[in-house]
Coordinates of C-alpha atoms in Angstrom, one line a residue:
X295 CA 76.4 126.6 -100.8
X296 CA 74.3 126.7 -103.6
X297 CA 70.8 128.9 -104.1
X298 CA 69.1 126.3 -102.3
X299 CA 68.7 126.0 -97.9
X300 CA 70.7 123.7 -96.5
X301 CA 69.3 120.7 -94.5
X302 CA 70.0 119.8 -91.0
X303 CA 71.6 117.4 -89.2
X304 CA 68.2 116.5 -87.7
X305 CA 67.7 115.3 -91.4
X306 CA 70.2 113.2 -91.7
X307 CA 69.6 109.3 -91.0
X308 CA 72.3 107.5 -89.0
X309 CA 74.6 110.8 -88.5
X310 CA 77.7 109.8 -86.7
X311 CA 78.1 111.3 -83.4
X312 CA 81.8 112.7 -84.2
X313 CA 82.1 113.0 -88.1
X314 CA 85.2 111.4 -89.5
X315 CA 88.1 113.7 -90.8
X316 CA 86.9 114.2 -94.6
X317 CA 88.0 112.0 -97.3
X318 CA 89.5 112.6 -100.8
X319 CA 85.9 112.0 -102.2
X320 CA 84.5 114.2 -99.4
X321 CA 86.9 117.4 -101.1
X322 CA 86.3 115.9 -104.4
X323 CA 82.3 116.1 -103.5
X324 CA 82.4 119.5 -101.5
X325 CA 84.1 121.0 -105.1
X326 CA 81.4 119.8 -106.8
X327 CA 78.6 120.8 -104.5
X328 CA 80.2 124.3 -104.9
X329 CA 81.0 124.3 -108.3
X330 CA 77.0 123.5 -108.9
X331 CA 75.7 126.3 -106.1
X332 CA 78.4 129.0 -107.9
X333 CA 76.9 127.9 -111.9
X334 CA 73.3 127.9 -110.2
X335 CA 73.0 132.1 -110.6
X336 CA 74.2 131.9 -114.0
X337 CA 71.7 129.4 -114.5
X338 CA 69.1 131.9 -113.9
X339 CA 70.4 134.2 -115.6
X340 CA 70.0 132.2 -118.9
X341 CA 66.8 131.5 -117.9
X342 CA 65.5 134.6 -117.1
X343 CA 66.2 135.6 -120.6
X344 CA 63.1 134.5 -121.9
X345 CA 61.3 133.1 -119.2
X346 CA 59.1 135.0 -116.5
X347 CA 60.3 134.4 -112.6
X348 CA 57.7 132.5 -112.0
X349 CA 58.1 129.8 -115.1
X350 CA 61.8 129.5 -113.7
X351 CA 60.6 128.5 -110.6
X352 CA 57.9 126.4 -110.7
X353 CA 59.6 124.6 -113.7
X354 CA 63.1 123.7 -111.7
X355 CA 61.0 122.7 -108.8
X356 CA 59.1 120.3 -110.5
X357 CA 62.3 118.7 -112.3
X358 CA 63.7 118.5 -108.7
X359 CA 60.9 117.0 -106.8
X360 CA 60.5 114.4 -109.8
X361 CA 64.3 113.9 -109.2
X362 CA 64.1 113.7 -105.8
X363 CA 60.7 111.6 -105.4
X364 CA 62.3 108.7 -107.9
X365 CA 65.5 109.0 -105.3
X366 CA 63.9 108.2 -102.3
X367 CA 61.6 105.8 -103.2
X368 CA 63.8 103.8 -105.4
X369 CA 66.2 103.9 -101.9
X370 CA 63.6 102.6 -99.9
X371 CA 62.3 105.8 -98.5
X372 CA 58.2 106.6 -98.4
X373 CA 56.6 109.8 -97.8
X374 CA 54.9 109.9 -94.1
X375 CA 51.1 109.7 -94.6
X376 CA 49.8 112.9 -95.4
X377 CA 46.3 112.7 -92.7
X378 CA 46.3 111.2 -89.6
X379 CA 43.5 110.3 -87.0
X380 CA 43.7 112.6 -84.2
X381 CA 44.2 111.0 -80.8
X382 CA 41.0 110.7 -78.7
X383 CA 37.4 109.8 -79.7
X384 CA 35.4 111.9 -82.6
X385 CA 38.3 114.5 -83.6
X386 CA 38.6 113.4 -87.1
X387 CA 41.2 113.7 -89.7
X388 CA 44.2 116.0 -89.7
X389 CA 47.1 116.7 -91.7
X390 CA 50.0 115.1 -90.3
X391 CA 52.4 117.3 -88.4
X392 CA 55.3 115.8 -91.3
X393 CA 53.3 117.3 -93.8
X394 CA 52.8 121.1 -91.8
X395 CA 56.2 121.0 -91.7
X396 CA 57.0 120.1 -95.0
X397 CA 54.7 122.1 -96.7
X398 CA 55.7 125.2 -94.9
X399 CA 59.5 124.6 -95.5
X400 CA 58.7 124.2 -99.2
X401 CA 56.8 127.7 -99.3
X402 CA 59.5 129.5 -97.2
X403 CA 62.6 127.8 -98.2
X404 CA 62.0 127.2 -101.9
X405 CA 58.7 128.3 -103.6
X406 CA 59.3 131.8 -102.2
X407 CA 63.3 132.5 -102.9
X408 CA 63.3 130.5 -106.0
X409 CA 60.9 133.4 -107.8
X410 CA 62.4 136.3 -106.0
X411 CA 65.9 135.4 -107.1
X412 CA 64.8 135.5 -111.2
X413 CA 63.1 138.6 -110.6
X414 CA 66.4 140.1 -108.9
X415 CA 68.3 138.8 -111.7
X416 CA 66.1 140.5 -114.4
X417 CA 68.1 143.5 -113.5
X418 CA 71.0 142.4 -111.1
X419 CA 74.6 140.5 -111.8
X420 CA 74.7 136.5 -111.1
X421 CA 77.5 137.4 -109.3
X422 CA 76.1 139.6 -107.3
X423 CA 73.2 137.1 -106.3
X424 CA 76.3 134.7 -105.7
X425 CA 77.9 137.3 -103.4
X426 CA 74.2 137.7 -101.3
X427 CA 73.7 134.0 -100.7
X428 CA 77.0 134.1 -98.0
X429 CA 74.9 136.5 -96.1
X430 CA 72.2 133.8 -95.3
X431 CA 74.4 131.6 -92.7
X432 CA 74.1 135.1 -90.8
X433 CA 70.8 135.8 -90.6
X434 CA 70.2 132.3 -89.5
X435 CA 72.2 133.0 -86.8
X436 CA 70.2 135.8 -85.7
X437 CA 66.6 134.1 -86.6
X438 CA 67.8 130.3 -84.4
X439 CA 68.3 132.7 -81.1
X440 CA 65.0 134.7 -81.9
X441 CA 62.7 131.4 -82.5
X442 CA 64.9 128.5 -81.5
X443 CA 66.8 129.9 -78.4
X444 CA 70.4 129.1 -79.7
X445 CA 72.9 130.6 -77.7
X446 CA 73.7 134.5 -79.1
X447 CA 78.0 134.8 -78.3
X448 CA 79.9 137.9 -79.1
X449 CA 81.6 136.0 -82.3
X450 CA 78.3 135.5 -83.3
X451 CA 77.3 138.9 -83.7
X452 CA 80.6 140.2 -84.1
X453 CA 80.1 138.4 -87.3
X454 CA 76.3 139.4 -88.0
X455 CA 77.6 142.8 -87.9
X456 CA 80.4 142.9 -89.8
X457 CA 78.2 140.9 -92.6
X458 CA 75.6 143.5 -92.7
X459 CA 78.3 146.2 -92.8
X460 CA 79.1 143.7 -95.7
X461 CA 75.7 144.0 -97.8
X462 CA 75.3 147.9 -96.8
X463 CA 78.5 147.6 -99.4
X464 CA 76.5 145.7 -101.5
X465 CA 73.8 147.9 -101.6
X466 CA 75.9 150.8 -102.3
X467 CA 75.3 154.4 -101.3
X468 CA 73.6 155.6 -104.5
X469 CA 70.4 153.8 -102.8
X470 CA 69.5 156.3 -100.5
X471 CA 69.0 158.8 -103.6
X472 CA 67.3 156.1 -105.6
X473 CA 65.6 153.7 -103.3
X474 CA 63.1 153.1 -105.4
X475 CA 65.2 151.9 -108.6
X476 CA 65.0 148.6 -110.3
X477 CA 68.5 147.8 -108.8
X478 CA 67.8 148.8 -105.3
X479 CA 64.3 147.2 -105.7
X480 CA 65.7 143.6 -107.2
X481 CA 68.6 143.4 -104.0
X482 CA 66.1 144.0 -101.5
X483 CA 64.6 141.0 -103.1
X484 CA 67.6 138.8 -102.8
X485 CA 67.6 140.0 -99.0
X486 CA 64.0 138.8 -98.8
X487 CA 65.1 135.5 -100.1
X488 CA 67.8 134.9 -97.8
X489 CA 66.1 135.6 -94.8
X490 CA 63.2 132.8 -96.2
X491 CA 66.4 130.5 -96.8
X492 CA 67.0 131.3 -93.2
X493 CA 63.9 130.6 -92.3
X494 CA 63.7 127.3 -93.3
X495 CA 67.3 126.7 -91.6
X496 CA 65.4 127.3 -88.2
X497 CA 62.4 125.7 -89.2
X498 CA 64.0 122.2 -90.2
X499 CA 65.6 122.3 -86.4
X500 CA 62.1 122.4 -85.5
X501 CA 60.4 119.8 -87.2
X502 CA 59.8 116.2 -86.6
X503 CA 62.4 113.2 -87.2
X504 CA 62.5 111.6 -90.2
X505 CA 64.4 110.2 -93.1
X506 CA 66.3 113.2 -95.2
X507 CA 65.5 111.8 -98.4
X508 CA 61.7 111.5 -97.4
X509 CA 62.0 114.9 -96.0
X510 CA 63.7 116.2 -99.1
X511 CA 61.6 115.1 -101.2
X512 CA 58.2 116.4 -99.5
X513 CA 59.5 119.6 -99.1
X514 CA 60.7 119.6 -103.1
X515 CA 56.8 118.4 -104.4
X516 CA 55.4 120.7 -102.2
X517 CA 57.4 123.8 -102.7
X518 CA 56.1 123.0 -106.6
X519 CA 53.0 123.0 -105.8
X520 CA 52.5 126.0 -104.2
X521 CA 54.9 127.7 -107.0
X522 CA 52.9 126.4 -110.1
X523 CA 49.7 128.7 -109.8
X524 CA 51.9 132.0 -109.6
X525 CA 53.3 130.6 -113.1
X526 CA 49.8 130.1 -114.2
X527 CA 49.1 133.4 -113.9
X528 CA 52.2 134.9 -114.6
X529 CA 51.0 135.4 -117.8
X530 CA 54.0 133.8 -119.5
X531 CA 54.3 133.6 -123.2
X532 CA 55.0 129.8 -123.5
X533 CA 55.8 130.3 -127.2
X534 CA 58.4 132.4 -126.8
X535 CA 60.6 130.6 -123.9
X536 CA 63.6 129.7 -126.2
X537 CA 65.4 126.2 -125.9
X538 CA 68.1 127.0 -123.7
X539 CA 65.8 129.2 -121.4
X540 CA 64.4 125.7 -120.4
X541 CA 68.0 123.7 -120.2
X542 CA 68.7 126.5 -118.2
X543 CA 65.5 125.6 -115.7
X544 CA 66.2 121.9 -116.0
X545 CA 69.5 122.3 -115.1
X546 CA 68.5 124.2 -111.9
X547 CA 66.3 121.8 -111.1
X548 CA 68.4 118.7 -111.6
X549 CA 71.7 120.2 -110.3
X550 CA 71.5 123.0 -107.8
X551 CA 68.2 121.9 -106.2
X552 CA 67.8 117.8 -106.6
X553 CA 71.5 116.6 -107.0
X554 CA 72.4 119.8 -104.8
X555 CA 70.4 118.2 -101.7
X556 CA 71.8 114.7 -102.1
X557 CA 75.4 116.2 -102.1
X558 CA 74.0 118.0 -98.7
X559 CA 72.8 114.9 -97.3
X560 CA 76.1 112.9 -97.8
X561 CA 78.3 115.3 -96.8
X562 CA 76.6 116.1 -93.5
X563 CA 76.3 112.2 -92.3
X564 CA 80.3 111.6 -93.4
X565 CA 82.1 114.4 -92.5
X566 CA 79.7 116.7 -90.8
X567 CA 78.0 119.7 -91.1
X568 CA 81.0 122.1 -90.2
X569 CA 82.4 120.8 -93.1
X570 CA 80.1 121.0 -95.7
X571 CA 79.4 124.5 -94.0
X572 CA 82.7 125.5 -96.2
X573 CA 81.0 125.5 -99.1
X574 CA 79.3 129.4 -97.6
X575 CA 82.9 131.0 -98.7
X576 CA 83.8 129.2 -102.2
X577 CA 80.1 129.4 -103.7
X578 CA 80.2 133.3 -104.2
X579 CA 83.8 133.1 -105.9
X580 CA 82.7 130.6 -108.0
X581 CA 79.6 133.2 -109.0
X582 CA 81.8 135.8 -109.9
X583 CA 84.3 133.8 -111.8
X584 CA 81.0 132.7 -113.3
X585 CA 80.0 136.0 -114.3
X586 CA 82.6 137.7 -115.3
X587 CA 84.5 134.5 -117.8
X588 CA 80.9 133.6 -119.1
X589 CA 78.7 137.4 -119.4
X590 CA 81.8 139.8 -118.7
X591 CA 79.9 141.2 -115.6
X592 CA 81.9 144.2 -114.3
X593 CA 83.3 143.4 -110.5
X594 CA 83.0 146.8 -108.7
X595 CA 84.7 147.4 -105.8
X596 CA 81.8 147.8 -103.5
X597 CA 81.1 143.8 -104.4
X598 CA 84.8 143.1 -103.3
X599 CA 84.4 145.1 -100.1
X600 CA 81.1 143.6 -99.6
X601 CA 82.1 140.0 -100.3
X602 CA 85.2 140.5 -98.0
X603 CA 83.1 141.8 -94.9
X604 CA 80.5 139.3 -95.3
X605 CA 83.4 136.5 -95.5
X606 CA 85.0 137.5 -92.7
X607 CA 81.6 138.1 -90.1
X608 CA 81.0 134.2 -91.5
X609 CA 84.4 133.0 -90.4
X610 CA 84.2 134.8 -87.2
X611 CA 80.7 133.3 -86.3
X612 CA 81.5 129.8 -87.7
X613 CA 85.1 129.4 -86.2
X614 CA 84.7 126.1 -85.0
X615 CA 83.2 124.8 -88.3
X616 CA 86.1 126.2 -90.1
X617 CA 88.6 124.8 -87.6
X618 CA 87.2 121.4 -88.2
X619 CA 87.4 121.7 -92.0
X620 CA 91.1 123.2 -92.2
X621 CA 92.4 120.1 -89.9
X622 CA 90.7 117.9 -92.5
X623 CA 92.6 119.3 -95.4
X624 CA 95.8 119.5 -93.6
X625 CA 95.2 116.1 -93.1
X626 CA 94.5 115.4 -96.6
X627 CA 97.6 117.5 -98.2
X628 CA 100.1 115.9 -95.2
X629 CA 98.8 112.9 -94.5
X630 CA 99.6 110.8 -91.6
X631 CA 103.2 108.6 -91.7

């Protein structure tokens, strides 16, 4: 999983009832979605160098809902209209429910997380922010019982808890005697961001039918524009945002948001989402490998401890998923005589 929210299956046009078992490009394409998610926080990093949070975000978005709007169309896919007539006899113009949706999906999924995550990382490891993203299919699992009545089972929170034991490692003890530092400060910012990735998660389940790539790219041109006024104002020196400062944002905006949601897409309607779901446990190893070959970021052993309990609450909540996943690549490594 990459630093982006992961669409639905409600998103996905023509999803096959039982998935097939996944392919040799299905692995081939999984490794790729999570070698892009894992790069993604080091991608920020670089960024954040000389760009403000808000730069960062409003810049990637716009190269991803360029991206993503050149996609779709040139796939055959429109944008819903964006004002509709309301039903009945002088009620006037409103904006579609398509639009409600996507406009508050691209606030809460994107707009939102994508400037709280350069902030954290202004003072916080990549791989740490890598390690914090695994926590998000846990809070969703919480938030889709609160507001979308999924069923709550024991593995479910068995795992919730155990991933929360997870980022109370994360967190680290010193916290209580400085809760107010720029560390503890910047990871209570990452945990804001998951829980709006979460959001979004539960939102998507909520909102109307329609084509992914329409859906993705709505969400994507309006999650810019809500983030480009907070860059605006920012107060950003333009001058001095070196060269590979903005590679760094076009690269997050191109890769772990645009290309990144495509990957999602594909993966979801061939082999399913339980699959694709597998991405949640290599993503934060790819962060730290990230982090510690490319800016020698020190791995402390409360990141182990916390990575560790937040894997393992995921795999007890999501054992189904991961059931379905392993079969495919025994399949794949022993395949059928």
């Amino acid at each position: 999983m990459s630093d982006i929210a992961e669409p639905t299956d409600q998103h996905t046009p023509a999803a096959p009832a039982r998935p097939a078992d996944p392919s040799l490009r299905d692995w081939l394409l999984l490794g790729v979605l999570t070698l892009i998610g894992g790069a993604s926080f080091a991608g920020i990093k670089l960024a954040v160098a000389t760009a403000l949070p808000g730069t960062v975000s409003a810049g990637r978005l716009w190269a991803a809902a360029l991206f993503l709007l050149a996609y779709a169309y040139a796939t055959g896919r429109r944008l819903p209209a964006f004002i509709r007539r309301q039903e009945g006899s002088g009620k006037g113009w409103t904006v579609s429910t398509e639009w409600r949706f996507m406009m508050a999906g691209g606030v809460i999924g994107y707009a939102i997380p994508f400037t709280l995550f350069p902030f954290a990382q202004q003072t916080v490891s990549s791989m740490l922010a890598g390690i914090y993203m695994a926590f998000m299919p846990l809070v969703t699992i919480i938030l889709a019982r609160i507001f979308a009545d999924e069923e709550l089972t024991v593995r479910k929170v068995t795992g919730f808890v155990l991933g929360t034991t997870g980022v109370i490692f994360l967190i680290g003890p010193a916290a209580i005697a400085n809760i107010l530092s720029a560390d503890v400060i910047a990871q209570g910012a990452m945990i804001l961001a998951v829980v709006c990735y979460a959001i979004y998660a539960v939102l998507t389940r909520r909102a109307p039918e329609m084509q992914a790539r329409s859906f993705a790219a709505g969400v994507m041109l309006s999650s810019a524009v809500a983030a480009t006024p907070f860059a605006l104002v920012s107060g950003q020196d333009w001058s001095a945002v070196s060269a590979l400062s903005w590679l760094a944002i076009l690269f997050l905006g191109l890769f772990p948001s645009a290309i990144a949601a495509i990957l999602i897409i594909t993966l979801i309607r061939k082999a399913g989402a339980g699959f694709m779901a597998l991405t949640n446990y290599a993503t934060p190893v790819v962060a730290i490998i990230i982090g510690m070959s490319a800016f020698g970021e020190p791995l402390k052993p409360t990141f182990i401890a916390g990575l560790v309990a937040i894997l393992i609450g995921l795999a007890i909540a999501r054992t189904k998923q991961i059931t379905f996943g392993a079969r495919g690549l025994q399949r794949l490594i022993r395949p059928r005589r």
